[in-house]
Amino acid sequence: MDKLTIKTLAKELQLSVSTISKALRDSHEISAATKRKVLALAEQLNYSPNPYASSLRKRKSKTIGVVIPEVVNSFFSQAINGIESVAKEKGYHVLIYLTHENLDNEKAILKDFESGRVDGVLLSASRETINSTHISGLIKKDVPVIFFDRVFDDVETVKVITNDFESAYTATKHLITSGCKNPHFLSIISNLNIISNRIDGYKKALQEHHIKFSNSNIINCTTNWEHNYKLLLKKMQSSKKPDGILCSIENLSVLIYQVCEDLNIKIPDDLQIVSFSNLDTASFLNPPLTTVTQPAYEIGSVAAATLVKALEKKNFIIPNENIVIPSVLIKRKSTKNKILS
Amino acid sequence: MDKLTIKTLAKELQLSVSTISKALRDSHEISAATKRKVLALAEQLNYSPNPYASSLRKRKSKTIGVVIPEVVNSFFSQAINGIESVAKEKGYHVLIYLTHENLDNEKAILKDFESGRVDGVLLSASRETINSTHISGLIKKDVPVIFFDRVFDDVETVKVITNDFESAYTATKHLITSGCKNPHFLSIISNLNIISNRIDGYKKALQEHHIKFSNSNIINCTTNWEHNYKLLLKKMQSSKKPDGILCSIENLSVLIYQVCEDLNIKIPDDLQIVSFSNLDTASFLNPPLTTVTQPAYEIGSVAAATLVKALEKKNFIIPNENIVIPSVLIKRKSTKNKILS
DNA sequence: ATGAAAGCGCTAACAA
DNA sequence: TTGTTAGCGCTTTCAT
């Protein structure tokens, strides 16, 4: 049995390959009758065109590359959901790559993309990433890169983000008005401006309430659970221990609960908690976790839609703009929600 | 500026394209000196070979397709993690597709794979899937399909699964020995044998403890949250209401907590719960959730490793076997853990 | 050890 | 409306 290609159809129907090709792609040059015949035979033989031959010829892969730090994370998995929904609708395929928060991985992935494997890239940077130099190669090769969530200001492209500064500000203010005198900021070591923006929002709230900020207010975690656990444990046993925490990373909120359980610290009486988090289970934690819930699905779908738009329009220049989709503070029982008089 | 291809290198170095090609792929036919020159120039010019040209010629895409029902789910995202780790190690790329539990989506995706877009497939079937007829096309085109978690027995291939029957049996027994007289099974409507196996395990435990089984013991959910909520609400208000639930689907455990909260049902006093779940937050729910925790990462990585092995060996026939990686029952406070005397 | 040439399956000028 | 032809960029015999 021969390989089933466009040639097979051509021979069978006594038509040229180009006619078949055009018919399959519903070209206006081809008569309705011919199209029908071609489609019928294709259907009958169960023909499907080789996408790589097509990609090679058209220099378009109809594929987008998604690069994220991790996937076991409500935010990122919801973002993937959003990305997939528009990819599917627009006929794009989604290649997924995880950096595991490692810059070298990120570099290698983006380097690979210079081969033309993907038409465009959706990137959320690793926590180790400090600048955008490793992106310039891609930009130079005209592969559009759109950032989401963890972005870099110095790259001229669309960045789809949430209002990190305001969210952190609002969340911190919520802690303070709920009685916290010494709110801390729990985060990861990173130069990501998503982190610095949140810190700035946090600081602004402190300032407004005349609470002195010191660097020790910021608890910097790594990717090592044991290390983080000991770090926080120590912090919660220190003399100047926090009475409130704004947690900047979803996965770290579990850490806080663990430490509180082990030290018998009562939430929210001894410690109030707000976390950036998209956990479905936030309402059912003990106690229910007050969250800054990010519009993860929308961030993903808007980023993907913007990318596809850039890909489809020829000569479309990606504007250098921030698309900001706000987060929402959902108050639950891990904070006291009392109003200072 | 010309396009940067293998030809560019050839011209620059006064060598033939075939020499360049071989040198880049470290062929033994090429002298060390030449290899060095080629590699150096490639590096200098920042050349990267077009993967689609290569795929077309070699009839290999170095790409695997992963088809899963959803991604916002600890089990599946952990499985992706496992898949990605071996893909990366073996130099494979991962295309992700979501069926959203819809059979037509699943069919369309698998149909597309007949084009040769992927070298092999990792599939976890949608809940609507009732048989494997839609897979036969792929098999016929020699695209290996390996199942994980949600599998079909009638396909002759490797299936990487957990011990659903035993796990459900053990979990149900745990409910009963903890005092449940009327444990129910919460699940989705589906012909998936993952579900029937769990039901069988559940039934066996009932039987062993002389608890009569009736069909009303099985609560069948859909993908509609509202519907499920009302269903469970009603159930929990009925005269023969359950005093224990084995929840077969991670995402439904939140539903139970919600209903209990709204009806003021105390867990575990009024209702004990065990859920198949890989939630990181299980320990911190109120109360902590007793789980059947599945080896999701391992299931993903073993499935991927098996697929890659099949892809790399020529004439390798995929055996028709089940690879079973056991789950573990983690007892927490949503069950009473008392021992019947 | 290197090169010439054919061709993977498709698309797009251009011709007819 | 249909056909001819020349590639897309790479790999692979088969010569040399």
XYZ file of C-alpha atoms (C1' of nucleotides) in Angstrom:
714
model
C 0.000 0.000 0.000
C 1.306 3.380 -1.005
C 1.689 6.237 1.347
C -1.451 8.308 1.282
C -0.518 11.745 0.026
C -1.933 14.458 -2.115
C -0.492 12.567 -5.067
C -2.643 9.573 -4.337
C -5.721 11.698 -4.573
C -4.468 13.352 -7.736
C -3.844 10.088 -9.475
C -7.119 8.638 -8.383
C -9.114 11.606 -9.602
C -7.015 12.325 -12.666
C -6.310 15.788 -11.432
C -3.118 17.643 -10.690
C -1.708 17.869 -7.226
C -2.126 21.610 -7.159
C -5.803 21.291 -7.923
C -6.145 18.873 -5.058
C -4.191 21.114 -2.773
C -6.337 24.080 -3.613
C -9.543 22.116 -3.389
C -8.649 20.841 0.046
C -8.039 24.352 1.186
C -11.290 25.531 -0.332
C -9.675 27.889 -2.807
C -11.972 30.057 -4.875
C -10.076 29.006 -7.970
C -11.575 25.573 -7.859
C -15.011 24.612 -9.072
C -17.578 23.422 -6.634
C -17.882 20.105 -8.411
C -14.178 19.391 -8.199
C -14.059 20.395 -4.584
C -16.835 18.021 -3.794
C -15.116 15.151 -5.532
C -11.826 15.850 -3.831
C -13.322 16.208 -0.402
C -15.336 13.046 -0.903
C -12.317 11.006 -1.853
C -10.222 12.488 0.921
C -12.927 11.542 3.356
C -13.283 8.104 1.908
C -9.588 7.334 1.988
C -9.268 9.010 5.354
C -6.638 11.337 4.055
C -5.100 13.966 6.258
C -2.466 16.335 5.000
C 1.016 16.179 6.445
C 1.300 19.244 8.650
C 5.078 19.323 8.514
C 5.212 19.421 4.741
C 2.768 22.256 4.887
C 4.695 24.011 7.640
C 7.911 23.719 5.731
C 6.433 25.203 2.638
C 4.394 27.912 4.272
C 6.895 28.760 6.954
C 4.074 28.643 9.446
C 3.581 25.930 11.991
C 0.210 26.914 13.412
C 1.787 26.130 16.729
C 2.394 28.306 19.729
C 4.894 27.651 22.453
C 3.837 28.102 26.042
C 6.628 28.490 28.548
C 5.759 28.515 32.213
C 7.566 27.859 35.473
C 5.389 24.978 36.591
C 2.089 23.336 35.901
C 1.092 21.993 39.306
C -0.306 25.362 40.227
C -3.845 26.645 39.978
C -2.805 29.887 38.374
C -0.815 28.336 35.588
C -3.149 25.469 34.923
C -6.068 27.873 34.657
C -3.989 30.032 32.343
C -3.306 27.001 30.163
C -7.013 26.414 30.057
C -7.535 29.915 28.720
C -4.746 29.535 26.205
C -6.044 26.217 25.005
C -9.529 27.554 24.490
C -8.396 30.178 22.010
C -5.798 27.922 20.424
C -8.440 25.354 19.714
C -10.852 27.905 18.357
C -8.240 29.388 16.057
C -6.781 26.089 14.937
C -3.477 26.399 16.730
C -1.522 23.704 18.479
C 0.023 24.192 21.885
C 3.499 23.056 22.808
C 4.073 23.172 26.539
C 7.412 23.660 28.221
C 8.210 23.937 31.914
C 11.172 25.864 33.189
C 10.831 24.607 36.752
C 11.804 28.139 37.763
C 15.193 27.625 36.213
C 16.739 30.225 33.931
C 18.938 27.836 32.012
C 15.930 25.764 31.123
C 14.147 28.871 29.980
C 17.072 29.900 27.833
C 17.322 26.487 26.217
C 13.635 26.444 25.390
C 13.652 29.886 23.847
C 16.785 29.032 21.932
C 15.055 26.020 20.469
C 12.209 28.248 19.356
C 14.597 30.127 17.104
C 14.401 27.146 14.801
C 10.918 28.103 13.710
C 9.266 25.368 15.697
C 6.581 27.762 16.868
C 4.944 30.751 15.261
C 4.790 32.644 18.511
C 5.479 32.345 22.193
C 3.552 32.884 25.405
C 5.989 33.311 28.218
C 5.769 33.626 31.965
C 9.295 34.008 33.232
C 11.024 31.860 35.803
C 11.829 33.329 39.170
C 15.520 33.236 38.313
C 15.084 35.369 35.259
C 16.599 38.789 35.780
C 16.380 40.377 32.399
C 15.201 39.789 28.895
C 18.461 39.356 27.036
C 17.671 35.747 26.239
C 14.550 36.841 24.407
C 16.248 39.139 21.927
C 17.274 36.257 19.677
C 13.669 35.315 19.171
C 12.573 38.869 18.571
C 15.340 39.233 16.010
C 13.989 36.211 14.171
C 10.554 37.766 14.150
C 9.007 35.249 16.480
C 6.531 37.252 18.516
C 6.744 36.766 22.253
C 3.912 37.832 24.492
C 4.364 37.890 28.206
C 1.819 37.035 30.790
C 1.869 37.455 34.542
C 5.620 37.363 34.994
C 6.767 39.969 32.547
C 9.675 42.218 31.703
C 9.126 45.876 31.107
C 12.079 46.306 28.824
C 10.741 44.057 26.088
C 8.582 45.904 23.618
C 5.584 43.674 23.416
C 2.195 43.038 24.907
C 2.227 42.042 28.548
C -0.914 40.599 30.031
C -0.839 41.094 33.743
C -2.930 41.720 36.776
C -2.798 44.785 39.001
C -0.112 43.492 41.311
C 0.699 46.765 42.955
C -2.889 47.651 43.814
C -3.759 44.109 44.812
C -0.877 43.904 47.226
C -1.694 47.345 48.509
C -5.327 46.473 49.072
C -4.484 43.150 50.628
C -1.978 44.669 53.014
C -4.384 47.415 53.919
C -6.920 44.727 54.672
C -4.456 43.078 57.038
C -3.744 46.340 58.776
C -7.336 47.445 59.149
C -8.038 43.996 60.502
C -5.617 44.685 63.288
C -2.174 43.630 62.101
C 0.610 45.737 63.540
C 3.413 43.803 61.951
C 2.429 42.353 58.578
C 5.132 40.511 56.687
C 5.551 39.703 53.053
C 6.206 36.087 52.118
C 7.731 35.539 48.745
C 10.458 33.998 46.686
C 13.844 35.429 45.932
C 13.428 36.991 42.550
C 13.965 40.037 40.446
C 10.650 39.531 38.739
C 8.821 42.790 38.742
C 5.638 40.978 39.618
C 7.323 40.531 42.986
C 8.717 44.035 43.312
C 5.368 45.509 42.336
C 3.676 43.534 45.037
C 6.321 44.548 47.521
C 5.826 48.157 46.546
C 2.094 47.874 47.068
C 2.731 46.252 50.400
C 5.135 49.001 51.381
C 2.766 51.732 50.374
C 0.104 50.338 52.678
C 2.585 50.161 55.546
C 3.634 53.710 54.923
C 0.090 54.989 54.844
C -0.487 53.454 58.207
C 2.813 54.636 59.631
C 4.203 51.173 60.072
C 7.942 51.146 59.699
C 9.251 48.850 56.995
C 12.404 46.872 57.448
C 13.968 44.326 55.156
C 13.325 41.643 57.700
C 9.632 42.077 56.914
C 10.233 40.236 53.718
C 10.596 36.502 53.996
C 12.365 35.107 50.972
C 11.747 31.496 50.096
C 13.461 29.220 47.646
C 12.208 26.167 45.771
C 13.255 23.940 48.647
C 10.381 23.061 50.944
C 12.547 22.029 53.881
C 14.508 25.213 53.738
C 11.372 27.318 53.515
C 9.769 25.462 56.346
C 12.692 26.065 58.691
C 12.910 29.661 57.621
C 9.303 30.390 58.397
C 9.354 28.324 61.554
C 12.215 30.382 62.874
C 10.542 33.578 61.864
C 7.378 32.644 63.697
C 9.359 31.924 66.819
C 11.332 35.136 66.777
C 10.638 38.035 69.086
C 9.464 40.291 66.300
C 7.285 37.658 64.746
C 4.675 38.691 62.219
C 1.009 38.970 63.132
C 0.033 39.022 59.481
C 1.379 37.642 56.244
C 0.784 38.625 52.673
C 1.771 35.562 50.719
C 2.844 36.318 47.191
C 3.051 32.765 45.917
C 0.131 30.371 45.961
C 2.178 27.322 46.826
C 3.631 28.985 49.893
C 0.284 29.399 51.611
C 0.257 25.726 52.483
C 3.615 26.264 54.126
C 2.137 28.873 56.431
C -0.686 26.589 57.453
C 1.802 23.855 58.167
C 3.995 26.013 60.340
C 1.007 27.386 62.221
C -0.243 23.916 62.891
C 3.124 22.746 64.122
C 3.644 25.787 66.334
C 0.043 25.856 67.416
C -0.401 29.357 66.111
C -4.043 30.318 65.721
C -5.213 31.775 62.442
C -6.458 34.531 62.392
C -6.112 35.282 66.094
C -2.341 35.050 66.264
C -1.616 35.375 62.592
C -3.713 36.704 59.753
C -3.088 35.540 56.224
C -3.828 36.784 52.760
C -2.443 34.942 49.793
C -2.266 35.473 46.073
C -3.994 32.256 45.163
C -6.347 30.591 42.740
C -6.915 27.490 44.803
C -10.367 26.016 44.443
C -10.103 24.810 47.984
C -9.425 28.221 49.549
C -12.940 28.381 51.011
C -12.575 25.056 52.723
C -9.205 25.400 54.315
C -9.006 25.645 58.056
C -9.614 28.479 58.348
C -10.815 29.575 54.915
C -8.062 31.513 53.213
C -8.467 35.144 52.282
C -7.131 35.383 48.756
C -6.123 37.750 46.058
C -7.637 35.766 43.239
C -6.085 36.394 39.874
C -7.995 36.224 36.597
C -5.830 33.360 35.426
C -8.087 32.015 32.707
C -8.603 35.464 31.244
C -4.922 36.290 31.396
C -4.211 33.133 29.444
C -6.936 33.622 26.893
C -6.224 37.304 26.325
C -2.531 36.598 25.888
C -3.286 33.830 23.415
C -5.852 35.880 21.530
C -3.412 38.757 21.218
C -0.712 36.466 19.961
C -2.957 34.856 17.396
C -4.078 38.253 16.200
C -0.464 39.238 15.703
C 0.187 36.012 13.857
C -2.740 36.262 11.492
C -2.468 39.883 10.466
C 0.443 40.456 8.210
C 2.622 43.412 9.029
C 0.912 43.578 12.359
C 3.216 45.205 14.826
C 2.788 44.084 18.377
C 2.179 47.175 20.437
C 4.242 47.789 23.526
C 1.454 47.796 26.041
C 0.282 46.365 29.306
C -3.093 44.732 29.378
C -4.150 44.775 32.992
C -6.871 42.486 34.235
C -7.580 43.156 37.876
C -7.466 40.593 40.648
C -10.057 40.459 43.358
C -9.584 40.299 47.092
C -11.835 37.662 48.560
C -12.089 38.035 52.305
C -12.394 34.835 54.279
C -11.673 33.688 57.770
C -7.894 33.767 57.706
C -8.245 37.491 58.281
C -10.405 39.164 60.876
C -12.227 41.624 58.678
C -12.783 44.022 61.481
C -12.793 47.700 60.810
C -10.504 49.925 62.775
C -12.238 52.884 64.255
C 20.176 38.959 4.501
C 19.644 35.423 3.325
C 17.693 32.870 5.222
C 20.026 30.944 7.443
C 19.952 27.339 6.330
C 22.268 24.464 5.930
C 23.120 25.906 2.534
C 24.455 29.057 4.089
C 26.870 27.055 6.143
C 27.862 24.972 3.147
C 28.640 27.971 1.011
C 30.529 29.708 3.764
C 32.710 26.682 4.451
C 33.024 25.513 0.868
C 31.529 22.194 1.791
C 28.518 20.309 0.542
C 25.210 20.441 2.302
C 25.340 16.767 3.026
C 28.647 17.144 4.793
C 27.200 19.907 6.890
C 24.145 17.866 7.680
C 26.211 14.925 8.766
C 28.617 17.052 10.743
C 25.778 18.672 12.632
C 24.438 15.306 13.535
C 27.846 14.085 14.605
C 28.107 11.391 11.970
C 31.105 9.109 12.102
C 31.654 9.679 8.425
C 32.890 13.180 9.053
C 36.371 14.122 10.204
C 36.808 15.708 13.566
C 38.323 18.799 12.017
C 35.375 19.379 9.722
C 32.922 18.806 12.530
C 34.666 21.399 14.588
C 34.572 23.949 11.818
C 30.918 23.317 11.103
C 29.883 23.456 14.719
C 31.872 26.614 15.241
C 30.250 28.372 12.327
C 26.816 27.169 13.295
C 27.382 28.524 16.746
C 28.736 31.780 15.437
C 25.875 32.374 13.040
C 23.398 31.140 15.604
C 22.099 28.530 13.238
C 19.377 26.153 14.260
C 18.035 23.513 11.932
C 14.455 23.690 10.799
C 12.664 20.934 12.672
C 9.863 20.663 10.159
C 12.178 20.067 7.240
C 13.807 17.401 9.303
C 10.484 15.924 10.366
C 9.279 15.811 6.809
C 12.322 14.006 5.632
C 12.693 11.621 8.535
C 9.019 11.038 9.088
C 9.575 11.609 12.755
C 8.454 14.662 14.648
C 10.072 14.036 17.995
C 6.772 15.172 19.378
C 4.277 13.390 21.552
C 0.652 14.289 21.928
C -0.887 14.362 25.367
C -4.653 14.170 25.519
C -6.344 14.693 28.844
C -9.787 15.683 30.057
C -8.697 18.795 31.907
C -5.642 20.482 33.282
C -7.014 22.315 36.312
C -6.696 19.187 38.352
C -3.903 18.052 40.610
C -3.816 14.576 39.167
C -3.472 15.636 35.571
C -1.114 18.503 36.196
C 1.158 16.237 38.188
C 0.950 13.686 35.409
C 1.982 16.357 32.901
C 4.914 17.101 35.138
C 5.985 13.488 34.929
C 5.494 13.398 31.194
C 7.435 16.594 30.669
C 10.358 15.355 32.697
C 10.961 12.378 30.445
C 10.102 14.276 27.286
C 12.709 16.836 28.113
C 15.292 14.254 28.972
C 14.713 12.344 25.764
C 14.482 15.377 23.532
C 10.786 15.166 22.814
C 8.299 17.966 22.513
C 4.913 17.872 24.150
C 1.711 18.942 22.457
C -1.134 19.300 24.931
C -4.801 18.873 24.117
C -7.789 19.061 26.427
C -10.981 17.165 25.751
C -12.949 18.903 28.489
C -14.498 15.501 29.105
C -16.088 15.629 25.672
C -15.928 12.672 23.313
C -16.266 14.671 20.121
C -13.285 16.757 21.115
C -11.342 13.618 21.824
C -12.244 12.165 18.443
C -11.230 15.323 16.622
C -7.883 15.434 18.363
C -7.067 11.813 17.647
C -8.192 12.253 14.062
C -5.778 15.121 13.670
C -2.994 12.910 14.959
C -3.461 10.639 11.986
C -1.683 13.295 9.978
C 1.630 12.385 11.522
C 1.760 15.437 13.721
C 2.938 13.344 16.637
C 5.069 10.246 16.876
C 3.008 8.820 19.678
C 0.131 9.566 21.977
C -0.490 9.552 25.705
C -4.185 9.383 26.318
C -6.434 9.588 29.332
C -9.960 9.205 28.082
C -12.840 11.580 28.614
C -15.681 10.547 30.834
C -17.954 10.331 27.801
C -15.766 7.837 26.068
C -17.419 4.452 25.955
C -15.149 2.437 23.752
C -11.977 2.623 21.788
C -13.268 2.630 18.233
C -11.967 6.116 17.649
C -8.458 4.951 18.427
C -8.261 2.287 15.771
C -7.466 4.777 13.033
C -4.323 5.817 14.844
C -3.261 2.288 15.552
C -3.764 1.458 11.902
C -1.406 4.267 10.957
C 1.164 2.889 13.368
C 0.969 5.753 15.784
C 1.449 4.168 19.182
C -1.103 5.121 21.806
C -0.412 4.523 25.444
C -3.160 4.938 27.972
C -2.828 6.263 31.444
C -5.299 6.332 34.291
C -8.445 6.317 32.225
C -7.881 3.352 29.987
C -9.669 0.856 27.790
C -9.036 -2.813 28.159
C -9.862 -3.694 24.605
C -6.958 -1.782 23.111
C -3.804 -3.830 22.886
C -1.286 -1.502 24.354
C 0.372 -0.498 27.564
C -1.931 0.987 30.155
C -0.416 2.754 33.097
C -2.873 2.758 35.922
C -3.274 2.654 39.625
C -4.936 -0.083 41.643
C -8.419 1.370 41.479
C -10.256 -1.680 42.668
C -8.095 -2.266 45.719
C -7.921 1.407 46.558
C -11.665 1.793 46.507
C -12.036 -1.399 48.478
C -9.571 -0.286 51.112
C -11.052 3.188 51.287
C -14.574 1.860 51.697
C -13.454 -0.596 54.306
C -11.871 2.284 56.128
C -15.202 4.111 56.099
C -17.016 1.080 57.393
C -14.557 0.226 60.135
C -14.743 3.858 61.138
C -18.408 3.408 61.778
C -20.229 4.115 58.533
C -23.392 2.091 58.113
C -24.414 3.630 54.848
C -21.424 4.669 52.738
C -22.183 6.109 49.337
C -20.130 6.409 46.201
C -19.865 9.831 44.601
C -18.826 9.843 41.002
C -19.512 10.946 37.489
C -21.686 9.276 34.929
C -19.275 7.289 32.856
C -18.449 3.973 31.321
C -14.808 4.415 32.120
C -13.571 1.270 33.735
C -11.611 3.338 36.176
C -15.040 4.152 37.572
C -16.472 0.682 37.402
C -13.367 -0.748 39.014
C -13.721 1.637 41.872
C -17.379 0.837 42.188
C -16.548 -2.844 42.269
C -14.019 -2.300 45.016
C -16.570 -0.287 46.905
C -19.172 -3.002 46.475
C -16.841 -5.696 47.608
C -16.224 -3.877 50.852
C -19.950 -3.444 51.397
C -20.528 -7.076 50.752
C -17.826 -8.188 53.130
C -19.489 -6.195 55.841
C -22.966 -7.336 54.946
C -24.142 -3.923 53.909
C -26.758 -4.128 51.217
C -25.907 -2.308 48.033
C -28.528 -0.459 46.090
C -28.150 1.691 43.018
C -29.149 4.714 44.990
C -25.853 4.362 46.820
C -24.165 5.742 43.761
C -24.441 9.459 43.252
C -23.779 10.341 39.652
C -22.585 13.826 38.902
C -22.212 15.665 35.628
C -19.914 18.496 34.614
C -22.451 21.030 35.821
C -21.666 22.343 39.267
C -25.168 23.653 39.960
C -26.721 20.381 39.029
C -24.289 18.439 41.150
C -24.797 20.734 44.076
C -28.559 20.319 44.038
C -28.233 16.592 43.588
C -25.992 16.155 46.571
C -27.957 18.630 48.644
C -31.092 16.632 48.078
C -29.322 13.402 48.827
C -28.034 14.726 52.109
C -31.516 15.763 53.118
C -33.166 12.484 52.255
C -34.256 9.963 54.802
C -31.671 7.412 53.778
C -28.874 9.913 53.650
C -25.292 8.684 53.558
C -23.096 8.714 56.630
C -20.014 8.229 54.523
C -18.892 9.089 51.025
C -16.187 7.671 48.847
C -15.536 10.392 46.319
C -14.132 9.114 43.069
C -13.295 12.452 41.495
C -10.976 14.974 43.079
C -12.944 17.996 42.014
C -16.110 16.699 43.618
C -14.678 16.678 47.125
C -15.049 20.431 47.284
C -18.691 19.947 46.457
C -19.174 17.758 49.490
C -17.541 20.292 51.765
C -19.778 22.974 50.329
C -22.966 21.015 50.851
C -21.952 20.059 54.372
C -21.254 23.644 55.195
C -24.576 24.793 53.825
C -26.540 22.064 55.578
C -24.496 22.317 58.732
C -23.491 18.704 58.501
C -20.491 17.889 60.669
C -17.563 16.055 59.143
C -16.717 13.405 60.260
C -19.411 13.121 62.949
C -22.385 13.188 60.619
C -20.584 12.340 57.430
C -17.217 10.749 56.816
C -15.356 11.394 53.594
C -12.615 9.743 51.617
C -11.680 11.098 48.239
C -9.458 10.053 45.390
C -7.388 13.203 45.373
C -3.963 14.638 44.838
C -4.695 18.012 46.344
C -1.747 19.594 48.102
C -4.183 21.255 50.431
C -5.869 18.071 51.627
C -4.129 18.274 55.009
C -5.346 21.771 55.614
C -8.964 21.462 54.694
C -11.529 21.734 57.438
C -11.398 18.994 58.424
C -8.326 17.511 56.754
C -9.423 15.227 53.962
C -8.693 11.528 54.008
C -7.459 10.752 50.524
C -6.605 7.989 48.157
C -3.537 9.661 46.731
C -2.585 8.506 43.289
C 0.981 8.316 42.020
C 0.216 10.890 39.360
C 3.752 11.975 38.575
C 4.921 8.392 38.264
C 1.965 7.412 36.133
C 2.840 10.237 33.764
C 6.536 9.555 33.670
C 6.181 5.801 33.284
C 3.672 6.253 30.479
C 5.967 8.694 28.724
C 9.041 6.547 29.218
C 7.237 3.534 27.815
C 6.100 5.496 24.808
C 9.549 6.854 24.108
C 11.011 3.397 24.375
C 8.508 2.168 21.816
C 9.363 5.076 19.567
C 13.104 4.674 19.706
C 13.372 0.940 19.223
C 12.579 -0.080 15.729
C 10.229 -2.978 15.346
C 9.400 -2.639 18.983
C 5.985 -4.035 19.585
C 4.077 -2.430 22.388
C 3.061 -5.176 24.755
C -0.514 -5.488 25.865
C -0.014 -5.020 29.539
C -1.139 -3.106 32.574
C 1.473 -1.300 34.567
C -0.046 -0.807 37.974
C 1.349 1.761 40.358
C -0.487 1.620 43.651
C -2.241 4.521 45.324
C -1.986 5.153 49.003
C -4.731 5.790 51.501
C -3.843 8.715 53.718
C -6.072 8.862 56.745
C -6.963 12.296 57.996
C -9.714 13.865 60.038
C -12.553 13.605 57.557
C -12.847 10.008 58.716
C -12.935 8.803 62.275
C -10.242 6.168 62.141
C -11.755 4.184 64.925
C -11.483 0.472 64.947
C -14.634 -1.538 65.246
C -14.432 -4.146 67.919
C 35.964 11.736 4.229
C 33.206 14.374 1.114
C 29.782 15.364 -2.556
C 25.836 14.999 -6.027
C 21.318 14.321 -6.404
C 16.860 12.673 -5.301
C 12.945 13.376 -2.609
C 9.990 13.844 2.041
C 4.580 16.131 0.971
C 3.011 20.219 0.294
C 2.156 25.220 -1.711
C 2.447 28.969 -4.885
C 3.876 31.276 -8.990
C 2.981 31.095 -13.382
C 1.192 29.091 -17.617
C -2.320 27.252 -20.226
C -10.737 26.436 -13.772
C -6.832 23.376 -14.011
C -1.851 22.033 -14.641
C 3.303 22.535 -14.597
C 7.043 23.396 -12.074
C 10.025 24.936 -8.720
C 11.084 24.908 -4.374
C 10.510 24.932 1.410
C 15.260 22.815 4.320
C 16.637 18.810 5.408
C 18.391 13.626 5.127
C 20.061 9.841 2.690
C 21.606 6.715 -0.682
C 25.183 6.194 -3.715
C 29.317 7.840 -5.950
C 33.755 9.526 -5.730
